[in-house]
CSV table of C-alpha atoms in Angstrom, one decimal:
chain,number,residue,atom,x,y,z
A,411,MET,CA,105.4,105.5,106.4
A,412,SER,CA,107.8,102.8,105.8
A,413,ALA,CA,109.1,101.2,108.8
A,414,GLU,CA,111.8,98.6,108.8
A,415,THR,CA,113.0,96.2,111.8
A,416,VAL,CA,113.6,98.2,114.7
A,417,ILE,CA,116.8,97.2,116.3
A,418,ILE,CA,117.7,98.1,120.4
A,419,SER,CA,121.1,98.1,121.2
A,420,PRO,CA,122.6,96.4,124.3
A,421,ARG,CA,123.0,99.9,125.8
A,422,LYS,CA,119.5,100.7,125.3
A,423,ARG,CA,118.3,97.4,126.6
A,424,LYS,CA,120.2,98.2,129.9
A,425,GLN,CA,118.4,101.7,130.3
A,426,LEU,CA,115.1,100.0,129.3
A,427,ALA,CA,115.5,97.5,132.1
A,428,ALA,CA,116.2,100.4,134.7
A,429,PHE,CA,112.9,101.7,133.7
A,430,LEU,CA,111.0,98.2,134.1
A,431,ALA,CA,112.7,97.7,137.5
A,432,THR,CA,110.7,100.7,138.9
A,433,LEU,CA,107.4,99.4,137.6
A,434,PRO,CA,104.9,97.6,140.0
A,435,GLU,CA,104.7,93.7,138.8
A,436,ALA,CA,101.2,93.9,137.6
A,437,ALA,CA,102.0,97.1,135.3
A,438,ALA,CA,105.1,94.8,133.9
A,439,LEU,CA,102.9,92.1,133.1
A,440,LYS,CA,100.5,94.5,131.5
A,441,LEU,CA,102.9,96.0,129.6
A,442,PHE,CA,104.0,92.3,128.2
A,443,ALA,CA,100.1,91.7,127.4
A,444,ALA,CA,100.2,95.2,125.5
A,445,LEU,CA,103.5,94.4,123.5
A,446,GLU,CA,102.1,91.1,122.4
A,447,LEU,CA,99.0,92.7,121.2
A,448,ASP,CA,100.6,95.3,119.5
A,449,ARG,CA,103.0,92.9,117.6
A,450,ALA,CA,99.9,90.9,116.7
A,451,ALA,CA,98.2,93.3,115.2
A,452,GLY,CA,101.1,94.2,112.8
A,453,GLY,CA,102.6,96.9,114.9
A,454,GLU,CA,106.0,98.0,113.6
A,455,ALA,CA,107.1,100.9,115.7
A,456,LEU,CA,108.8,99.1,118.2
A,457,PRO,CA,111.3,96.1,118.4
A,458,HIS,CA,108.7,93.7,120.0
A,459,ASP,CA,110.8,90.4,119.8
A,460,GLU,CA,113.7,92.0,121.8
A,461,LEU,CA,111.6,93.9,124.3
A,462,LEU,CA,109.3,91.1,124.8
A,463,GLY,CA,112.5,88.9,125.4
A,464,ASP,CA,114.2,91.1,128.0
A,465,LEU,CA,110.8,91.8,129.4
A,466,ARG,CA,110.1,87.9,129.9
A,467,ALA,CA,113.6,87.7,131.7
A,468,TRP,CA,112.9,90.4,134.1
A,469,LEU,CA,109.8,89.0,135.0
A,470,ILE,CA,111.2,85.4,135.6
A,471,GLU,CA,114.3,86.9,137.3
A,472,ARG,CA,112.1,88.7,140.0
A,473,GLY,CA,109.8,85.6,140.6
A,474,VAL,CA,106.5,87.1,138.7
A,475,ALA,CA,106.1,84.1,136.5
A,476,PRO,CA,108.7,81.4,137.5
A,477,PRO,CA,109.1,78.0,136.3
A,478,PRO,CA,107.4,75.7,138.7
A,479,ARG,CA,109.8,75.6,142.0
A,480,ARG,CA,109.0,73.7,145.1
A,481,PRO,CA,108.0,76.2,147.9
A,482,ASP,CA,110.2,77.2,150.8
A,483,ALA,CA,109.7,79.0,153.8
A,484,MET,CA,111.0,82.5,152.2
A,485,ARG,CA,108.5,82.4,149.5
A,486,ILE,CA,105.7,81.7,151.8
A,487,PHE,CA,106.6,84.3,154.1
A,488,PHE,CA,106.9,86.9,151.3
A,489,LYS,CA,103.8,85.5,149.3
A,490,PRO,CA,101.1,87.7,151.2
A,491,PHE,CA,102.8,91.0,150.4
A,492,GLU,CA,103.7,90.4,146.9
A,493,ASP,CA,100.9,92.7,145.7
A,494,PHE,CA,102.8,95.6,147.1
A,495,PHE,CA,106.2,94.7,145.1
A,496,ILE,CA,108.3,96.4,142.7
A,497,GLY,CA,111.4,95.9,141.1
A,498,ASP,CA,113.4,98.5,142.8
A,499,HIS,CA,112.6,101.9,144.2
A,500,ASP,CA,113.2,104.9,141.9
A,501,GLY,CA,113.8,107.9,144.4
A,502,GLU,CA,112.3,108.0,147.8
A,503,LYS,CA,110.3,105.2,149.4
A,504,ARG,CA,106.8,105.5,148.8
A,505,THR,CA,104.0,103.6,150.9
A,506,ALA,CA,102.9,100.3,149.7
A,507,ARG,CA,105.7,99.6,147.3
A,508,ILE,CA,108.3,97.2,148.5
A,509,ALA,CA,111.4,96.5,146.3
A,510,ARG,CA,112.0,92.9,145.6
A,511,THR,CA,115.9,93.6,145.8
A,512,SER,CA,115.2,94.4,149.5
A,513,LEU,CA,113.8,90.9,150.1
A,514,ALA,CA,117.1,88.8,150.2
A,515,PRO,CA,118.7,91.1,152.5
A,516,ILE,CA,115.5,91.3,154.8
A,517,TRP,CA,115.4,87.6,155.0
A,518,HIS,CA,119.0,86.8,155.6
A,519,LEU,CA,118.8,89.3,158.5
A,520,MET,CA,115.7,87.6,160.0
A,521,MET,CA,117.7,84.2,159.9
A,522,THR,CA,120.6,85.7,161.6
A,523,GLU,CA,119.2,88.3,163.8
A,524,LYS,CA,119.1,87.7,167.7
A,525,ALA,CA,115.8,89.3,168.1
A,526,THR,CA,114.0,87.1,165.5
A,527,GLY,CA,115.9,83.9,166.4
A,528,ALA,CA,112.4,81.9,167.1
A,529,ALA,CA,111.3,83.3,163.4
A,530,GLU,CA,114.5,81.5,162.3
A,531,VAL,CA,113.5,78.5,164.3
A,532,ALA,CA,110.0,78.5,162.9
A,533,ALA,CA,111.3,78.9,159.3
A,534,GLY,CA,113.8,76.1,159.5
A,535,ALA,CA,111.0,73.8,160.9
A,536,LEU,CA,108.7,74.7,158.2
A,537,ASP,CA,111.4,74.1,155.4
A,538,ASP,CA,111.8,70.6,156.8
A,539,ALA,CA,108.1,69.9,156.5
A,540,LEU,CA,107.9,71.1,153.1
A,541,ARG,CA,111.0,68.9,152.2
A,542,VAL,CA,109.4,65.6,153.4
A,543,GLY,CA,105.6,66.5,152.5
A,544,GLY,CA,104.3,66.8,156.0
A,545,LYS,CA,101.7,69.3,157.4
A,546,THR,CA,102.7,73.0,157.2
A,547,LYS,CA,99.6,75.2,158.1
A,548,LYS,CA,100.7,75.4,161.8
A,549,LEU,CA,104.0,75.7,161.0
A,550,GLU,CA,103.4,78.8,158.6
A,551,ARG,CA,101.3,80.5,161.4
A,552,ALA,CA,104.2,80.0,164.0
A,553,MET,CA,106.7,81.6,161.6
A,554,PHE,CA,104.5,84.7,160.9
A,555,LEU,CA,103.7,85.1,164.6
A,556,ALA,CA,107.2,84.6,165.4
A,557,ALA,CA,108.5,87.1,162.7
A,558,GLU,CA,105.9,89.8,164.1
A,559,ALA,CA,106.9,89.5,167.5
A,560,GLY,CA,110.7,89.3,167.0
A,561,LEU,CA,110.5,92.4,164.5
A,562,ALA,CA,108.4,94.5,167.0
A,563,ARG,CA,111.3,93.7,169.5
A,564,LEU,CA,113.9,94.5,167.1
A,565,PHE,CA,112.4,98.1,166.3
A,566,ASP,CA,111.8,98.7,170.0
A,567,GLU,CA,115.6,98.1,170.1
A,568,VAL,CA,116.8,100.4,167.5
A,569,GLN,CA,114.5,103.1,168.3
A,570,ALA,CA,115.9,103.6,171.7
A,571,ASP,CA,119.1,103.2,170.3
A,572,PRO,CA,120.2,105.7,167.6
A,573,ALA,CA,123.5,103.9,166.9
A,574,ALA,CA,121.7,100.3,166.7
A,575,ARG,CA,119.6,101.7,164.2
A,576,ALA,CA,122.5,102.9,162.0
A,577,ALA,CA,124.2,99.8,162.4
A,578,LEU,CA,120.6,97.8,161.3
A,579,VAL,CA,120.5,100.3,158.4
A,580,ASP,CA,124.0,99.0,157.4
A,581,ALA,CA,123.6,95.5,158.0
A,582,LEU,CA,120.5,95.5,155.7
A,583,GLY,CA,122.3,97.5,153.0
A,584,GLY,CA,120.9,101.1,153.0
A,585,GLN,CA,117.8,103.4,154.6
A,586,ALA,CA,115.6,102.1,151.5
A,587,VAL,CA,115.7,98.4,152.6
A,588,PHE,CA,115.4,99.2,156.1
A,589,ASP,CA,112.1,101.2,155.2
A,590,ASP,CA,110.9,98.2,153.4
A,591,LEU,CA,111.3,95.9,156.7
A,592,GLU,CA,109.6,98.3,158.6
A,593,GLU,CA,106.6,98.5,156.4
A,594,ILE,CA,106.8,94.6,156.3
A,595,ARG,CA,106.6,94.5,160.0
A,596,ARG,CA,103.4,96.6,159.9
A,597,LEU,CA,102.0,94.6,157.3
A,598,LEU,CA,102.3,91.3,159.6
A,599,THR,CA,99.6,92.5,161.8
A,600,GLY,CA,97.3,91.8,158.9
A,601,ILE,CA,98.5,88.6,157.3
A,602,GLU,CA,95.2,86.6,157.3
A,603,TYR,CA,93.4,89.7,155.7
A,604,PHE,CA,95.9,89.9,152.9
A,605,LYS,CA,95.8,85.9,152.4
A,606,THR,CA,91.7,86.1,152.4
A,607,LEU,CA,92.2,89.0,149.7
A,608,GLN,CA,94.4,86.9,147.7
A,609,ALA,CA,91.9,84.1,147.6
A,610,MET,CA,89.1,86.3,146.8
A,611,ALA,CA,90.6,88.0,143.8
A,612,PRO,CA,93.0,85.8,141.6
A,613,ASP,CA,96.2,87.6,140.8
A,614,ALA,CA,95.7,89.9,137.7
A,615,SER,CA,92.2,89.8,137.7
A,616,PRO,CA,90.7,92.2,135.0
A,617,SER,CA,88.2,93.7,137.8
A,618,LEU,CA,86.2,92.9,140.5
A,619,ASN,CA,82.7,91.3,140.1
A,620,GLU,CA,79.4,92.2,142.2
A,621,GLU,CA,80.1,89.5,144.5
A,622,GLN,CA,83.8,90.3,144.9
A,623,LEU,CA,83.0,94.0,145.6
A,624,TYR,CA,80.7,92.7,148.3
A,625,ASP,CA,83.2,90.4,149.7
A,626,LEU,CA,86.0,93.3,149.6
A,627,ARG,CA,83.4,95.3,151.5
A,628,THR,CA,82.8,92.9,154.2
A,629,LEU,CA,86.8,92.1,154.4
A,630,PHE,CA,87.6,95.7,154.7
A,631,SER,CA,85.0,96.6,157.3
A,632,SER,CA,86.4,93.7,159.4
A,633,ALA,CA,90.2,94.8,158.9
A,634,HIS,CA,89.0,98.6,160.0
A,635,LYS,CA,87.7,97.4,163.4
A,636,GLN,CA,91.0,95.7,164.1
A,637,SER,CA,93.4,98.4,162.6
A,638,PRO,CA,92.6,101.3,160.2
A,639,ALA,CA,95.9,101.0,158.6
A,640,ILE,CA,95.6,97.4,157.6
A,641,ALA,CA,92.3,98.2,156.2
A,642,THR,CA,94.0,100.9,154.1
A,643,TYR,CA,96.8,98.4,153.0
A,644,ILE,CA,94.0,95.8,151.8
A,645,LEU,CA,92.7,98.6,149.3
A,646,LEU,CA,96.3,99.8,148.2
A,647,ALA,CA,97.1,95.7,147.5
A,648,LEU,CA,94.1,95.9,144.7
A,649,LYS,CA,96.4,98.1,142.4
A,650,GLY,CA,98.8,95.2,142.5
A,651,ARG,CA,96.2,92.6,142.5
A,652,LEU,CA,94.3,93.6,139.3
A,653,GLU,CA,95.7,93.2,135.9
A,654,ARG,CA,95.3,97.1,135.4
A,655,PRO,CA,95.9,99.4,138.8
A,656,TRP,CA,93.6,101.9,137.8
A,657,ARG,CA,90.8,99.6,137.7
A,658,ALA,CA,90.8,99.8,141.5
A,659,LEU,CA,89.2,103.0,141.5
A,660,ALA,CA,85.9,101.4,140.8
A,661,ALA,CA,86.4,99.5,143.8
A,662,TYR,CA,86.6,103.0,145.7
A,663,TYR,CA,83.7,104.5,144.2
A,664,ASN,CA,81.9,101.0,145.1
A,665,LEU,CA,82.7,101.8,148.9
A,666,VAL,CA,81.8,105.5,149.0
A,667,ARG,CA,78.5,105.0,146.9
A,668,GLY,CA,77.2,101.8,148.5
A,669,GLY,CA,74.3,103.3,150.0
A,670,ASP,CA,74.0,103.3,153.9
A,671,ASP,CA,76.3,100.7,155.0
A,672,GLU,CA,76.8,101.2,158.9
A,673,ARG,CA,79.9,99.0,158.7
A,674,LEU,CA,81.9,101.7,156.7
A,675,GLU,CA,81.1,104.6,159.5
A,676,GLY,CA,84.4,106.3,160.2
A,677,ALA,CA,86.5,104.6,157.6
A,678,GLU,CA,86.3,107.6,155.2
A,679,GLU,CA,89.9,108.4,155.6
A,680,ALA,CA,90.8,104.6,155.0
A,681,VAL,CA,88.8,104.7,152.0
A,682,ALA,CA,90.2,107.9,150.4
A,683,ALA,CA,93.7,106.5,150.6
A,684,LEU,CA,93.1,104.5,147.6
A,685,PRO,CA,92.4,107.1,145.0
A,686,GLU,CA,95.0,109.4,146.6
A,687,SER,CA,97.6,106.5,146.1
A,688,LEU,CA,96.3,106.0,142.4
A,689,PHE,CA,96.7,109.8,141.7
A,690,GLY,CA,100.0,109.6,143.4
A,691,ASP,CA,101.1,107.0,141.1
A,692,LEU,CA,99.8,109.1,138.1
A,693,GLU,CA,101.3,112.1,139.4
A,694,ALA,CA,104.8,110.5,139.9
A,695,LEU,CA,104.7,109.0,136.6
A,696,ALA,CA,104.2,112.7,135.2
A,697,ARG,CA,107.0,114.2,137.0
A,698,GLY,CA,109.1,111.5,136.3
A,699,LEU,CA,108.6,112.5,132.4
A,700,GLU,CA,109.2,115.9,133.4
A,701,ARG,CA,112.6,114.9,135.0
A,702,ASP,CA,113.5,112.6,132.0
A,703,GLY,CA,112.7,115.5,129.4
A,704,ALA,CA,115.5,117.7,131.4
A,705,GLY,CA,118.3,115.0,130.7
A,706,LEU,CA,119.4,113.1,127.7
A,707,LEU,CA,117.0,111.5,125.4
A,708,ASP,CA,116.4,108.0,125.4
A,709,ALA,CA,113.7,107.5,123.0
A,710,HIS,CA,112.9,103.7,123.4
A,711,ALA,CA,112.4,104.6,127.2
A,712,ALA,CA,110.5,107.5,126.4
A,713,MET,CA,107.9,106.0,124.3
A,714,VAL,CA,107.2,103.1,126.9
A,715,ARG,CA,107.2,105.5,129.7
A,716,THR,CA,104.8,108.1,128.1
A,717,ASN,CA,102.7,105.3,126.8
A,718,TYR,CA,102.4,103.8,130.2
A,719,PHE,CA,101.4,107.2,131.6
A,720,ALA,CA,98.7,107.8,128.8
A,721,ASP,CA,97.2,104.1,129.6
A,722,PHE,CA,97.3,104.8,133.1
A,723,ALA,CA,95.5,108.5,132.8
A,724,ASP,CA,93.2,106.9,130.3
A,725,GLY,CA,92.1,104.2,132.7
A,726,LEU,CA,91.6,106.4,135.8
A,727,ALA,CA,89.6,109.0,133.5
A,728,LYS,CA,87.4,106.3,132.4
A,729,GLU,CA,86.5,105.2,135.7
A,730,ALA,CA,86.0,108.6,137.2
A,731,GLU,CA,83.9,109.7,134.0
A,732,LYS,CA,81.7,106.6,134.5
A,733,ALA,CA,81.2,107.9,138.2
A,734,GLY,CA,80.5,111.6,137.1
A,735,ASP,CA,83.9,112.6,139.5
A,736,ASP,CA,84.6,116.0,137.9
A,737,VAL,CA,87.4,116.4,140.6
A,738,PHE,CA,89.2,113.4,139.8
A,739,LEU,CA,88.8,114.0,136.0
A,740,ASN,CA,90.5,117.6,136.5
A,741,ARG,CA,93.3,115.9,138.5
A,742,VAL,CA,94.1,113.4,135.7
A,743,GLU,CA,93.9,116.6,133.0
A,744,ALA,CA,96.4,118.4,135.1
A,745,CYS,CA,98.7,115.3,135.3
A,746,ARG,CA,98.2,114.8,131.5
A,747,GLY,CA,99.4,118.6,131.1
A,748,VAL,CA,102.6,117.9,132.8
A,749,ALA,CA,103.2,115.1,130.7
A,750,ALA,CA,102.4,116.9,127.5
A,751,VAL,CA,104.9,119.3,128.1
A,752,ALA,CA,107.4,116.8,128.8
A,753,PHE,CA,106.5,114.7,125.6
A,754,GLU,CA,106.9,117.8,123.3
A,755,ARG,CA,110.4,118.1,124.8
A,756,PHE,CA,111.3,114.8,124.1
A,757,ALA,CA,110.1,115.4,120.4
A,758,GLU,CA,112.4,118.4,120.4
A,759,GLN,CA,115.2,116.4,121.6
A,760,ALA,CA,114.3,113.6,119.0
A,761,LEU,CA,114.8,116.5,116.2
A,762,ALA,CA,118.0,117.3,117.6
A,763,VAL,CA,119.4,114.0,117.6
A,764,LEU,CA,118.3,113.6,113.8
A,765,ARG,CA,120.1,117.0,113.0
A,766,GLN,CA,123.2,115.7,114.5
A,767,THR,CA,123.2,112.5,112.4
A,768,THR,CA,123.1,114.8,109.3
A,769,PRO,CA,126.4,116.5,109.4
A,770,ALA,CA,127.4,119.3,106.8
A,771,ARG,CA,130.7,120.6,105.2
A,772,SER,CA,131.1,123.7,103.3
A,773,GLY,CA,130.1,123.5,99.6
A,774,GLY,CA,132.3,123.1,96.7
A,775,GLY,CA,134.7,120.2,95.7
A,776,SER,CA,133.6,117.7,93.2
A,777,SER,CA,130.0,117.6,93.6
A,778,ARG,CA,127.4,120.4,91.9
A,779,LEU,CA,126.4,121.4,95.7
A,780,ALA,CA,127.3,125.2,96.1
A,781,ALA,CA,125.7,125.4,99.6
A,782,ARG,CA,126.6,123.2,102.9
A,783,ARG,CA,126.7,119.6,101.6
A,784,PRO,CA,126.6,116.4,103.5
A,785,ASP,CA,129.9,115.3,105.2
A,786,TYR,CA,130.2,111.8,104.6
A,787,ALA,CA,133.8,111.4,105.4
A,788,ALA,CA,133.4,109.5,108.8
A,789,ALA,CA,130.5,106.9,108.8
A,790,LEU,CA,127.8,107.3,111.7
A,791,SER,CA,128.3,104.8,114.4
A,792,PRO,CA,126.0,101.8,115.1
A,793,ALA,CA,125.2,103.5,118.7
A,794,ALA,CA,124.2,107.0,116.6
A,795,VAL,CA,122.3,105.1,114.0
A,796,ASP,CA,120.3,103.2,116.6
A,797,ASP,CA,119.8,106.5,118.6
A,798,ALA,CA,118.6,108.4,115.6
A,799,THR,CA,116.2,105.4,114.4
A,800,ALA,CA,114.7,105.3,117.9
A,801,ALA,CA,114.2,109.3,117.5
A,802,ALA,CA,112.4,109.0,114.3
A,803,VAL,CA,110.2,106.6,115.4
A,804,LEU,CA,109.5,108.8,118.4
A,805,ILE,CA,108.7,111.8,116.2
A,806,GLU,CA,106.7,109.8,113.5
A,807,SER,CA,104.3,108.8,116.7
A,808,ALA,CA,104.4,112.2,118.4
A,809,PRO,CA,101.2,113.7,117.0
A,810,ALA,CA,99.3,110.7,117.9
A,811,THR,CA,100.7,110.5,121.3
A,812,ALA,CA,100.2,114.2,122.1
A,813,ARG,CA,96.5,113.6,121.3
A,814,ARG,CA,96.4,110.6,123.8
A,815,LEU,CA,97.8,113.4,126.3
A,816,ASN,CA,94.8,115.8,125.3
A,817,ALA,CA,97.4,118.2,123.8
A,818,ASP,CA,97.4,120.0,120.7
A,819,PRO,CA,99.2,117.8,118.2
A,820,GLY,CA,100.4,120.8,116.0
A,821,TYR,CA,103.5,121.6,117.6
A,822,THR,CA,104.7,117.9,117.4
A,823,SER,CA,103.3,117.6,113.8
A,824,SER,CA,105.6,120.5,112.6
A,825,ILE,CA,108.6,118.8,114.2
A,826,ALA,CA,107.5,115.5,112.3
A,827,GLN,CA,107.4,117.5,109.0
A,828,ASP,CA,110.6,119.5,109.6
A,829,ALA,CA,112.4,116.0,110.7
A,830,SER,CA,111.0,114.0,107.3
A,831,ASP,CA,111.9,117.3,105.2
A,832,GLY,CA,115.4,117.6,106.6
A,833,LEU,CA,116.1,113.8,106.2
A,834,GLU,CA,114.8,113.6,102.6
A,835,THR,CA,116.7,116.6,101.6
A,836,PHE,CA,120.0,115.1,103.2
A,837,ALA,CA,119.3,111.7,101.6
A,838,ALA,CA,118.6,113.5,98.2
A,839,ASP,CA,122.1,115.5,98.7
A,840,LEU,CA,124.0,112.4,99.4
A,841,VAL,CA,122.7,110.9,95.9
A,842,VAL,CA,124.4,114.0,94.3
A,843,GLU,CA,127.7,113.2,96.4
A,844,ILE,CA,127.4,109.4,95.4
A,845,ARG,CA,127.3,110.5,91.8
A,846,ALA,CA,130.0,113.2,91.7
A,847,ALA,CA,132.3,111.0,93.9
A,848,GLU,CA,135.0,108.2,92.9
A,849,GLY,CA,136.2,105.1,94.7
A,850,ASP,CA,136.5,105.2,98.2
A,851,ALA,CA,134.7,108.5,98.6
A,852,ARG,CA,131.7,107.0,96.6
A,853,LYS,CA,131.7,104.2,98.9
A,854,ALA,CA,131.5,106.4,102.0
A,855,ALA,CA,129.0,108.7,100.5
A,856,ARG,CA,126.7,105.6,99.7
A,857,ARG,CA,127.4,104.0,103.1
A,858,MET,CA,126.1,107.3,105.0
A,859,PHE,CA,123.1,107.2,102.5
A,860,ASP,CA,122.2,103.5,103.6
A,861,GLN,CA,122.4,104.7,107.2
A,862,ILE,CA,120.4,108.0,106.6
A,863,LEU,CA,117.7,106.0,104.9
A,864,LYS,CA,117.3,103.5,107.7
A,865,ILE,CA,116.9,106.3,110.0
A,866,ALA,CA,114.3,108.1,107.6
A,867,ALA,CA,112.2,105.1,107.1
A,868,PRO,CA,110.0,105.6,109.6
A,869,LEU,CA,109.1,109.3,108.8
A,870,LEU,CA,109.1,108.8,104.9
A,871,ASP,CA,106.6,107.2,102.8
A,872,ARG,CA,107.5,103.8,101.3
A,873,ASP,CA,107.4,105.4,97.7
A,874,VAL,CA,109.9,108.1,98.7
A,875,VAL,CA,112.1,105.8,100.3
A,876,ASP,CA,112.1,103.4,97.2
A,877,GLN,CA,112.8,106.2,94.9
A,878,LEU,CA,115.6,107.4,96.7
A,879,ARG,CA,117.1,104.1,96.9
A,880,ASP,CA,116.6,103.7,93.1
A,881,ARG,CA,118.3,106.8,92.6
A,882,ALA,CA,121.2,106.1,94.7
A,883,THR,CA,121.8,102.6,93.2
A,884,ALA,CA,121.9,104.5,89.9
A,885,ALA,CA,124.3,107.0,90.9
A,886,ALA,CA,126.7,104.5,92.2
A,887,VAL,CA,127.1,103.1,89.1
A,888,ALA,CA,127.4,106.4,87.2
A,889,VAL,CA,130.7,107.1,85.1
């Protein structure tokens, strides 16, 4: 295979950004690390520099890795919930997923709503203390207590008055933001537990060691006595706390197989929420691929999403296999089956894209081709070349991706063969057209040849590409 520098268009960047916005922030950080590792290893299938640049800007924009900034009341208020943050909602609201796009309208409402007036006063006092370098611990606590009481009062009011509820939804900018605010209201009752978890496990930890697992057990059991719901959220926070969310499954197995721990009696439902949430994430990723396969192909996004799904599935499977958990392994395989069918659809769509970029017309004319021959009169647009190149990259990697999804690579291998054969034949026919044509027609044929060779490069051996290029160069000067 020959690979040239892959270019991603502004349109593709925008489409990819829409996908990044749906990822949990820990997953986005993991994707960033994976792209850097692939680039360091010499990977040529992706436009690393452009993807890393866009991803870096996306992370900074959402405060995941910002330049050093002075803390303020808003940042302090939302920090305990950071392990639940995602860029934006993709579809309906899911438990323990709060959109960063919701934070600004939520804070604005809290600072202006009568019911949360005490929280606004406390936040102002905290900001004043931060500006002068004063003590802030008591002021932070006062802000959280005031916010908890104010939001409880606000939700009591809107639950009793449908019109007031509708007005609140409108003021926040939509139902999704309202749902996020309601979840934050519930989370406020466990602020100290979330702070303890964040101190116990640094952000993006690779996994929890034995001491941390023991501390987690203690923290969980303590929270469960106060609120089973908050105890559940502590475990769900691990998905965002760890570098790789599927590593949280190991904490689940530690809790359920840790011997006779009287502290965990009656906590089975809360503990089980963690694997259910993880498999809910995996199933959502699989169904997302299934939906994407029913629409227009975005090859760049399809590759990124499929590879992330495969990473997630592999991670869960390894943890379940270590624990000897065949039930969960079967669930992973079921999700892989859905994703595999969707990916085969991506490969079919990619082949259709390539065929659209090899236009043909009836035989005859100046060339010696009697059958249908390349129609090079109109050059392919840059967007079409970009789409087709991405499609070729997807097809080239399709058999390996199919194996990662535990699917038979035979079907995608046949697609890859059809694609490479078709592009090589079309390029060879263009060489004949270049030789037979003259003047502007020859220039047009050579222009399309160069475009086709760029598209075909991921699928053809370098020797084949070089031979075709040499033949076209010779044909272009033939008399």
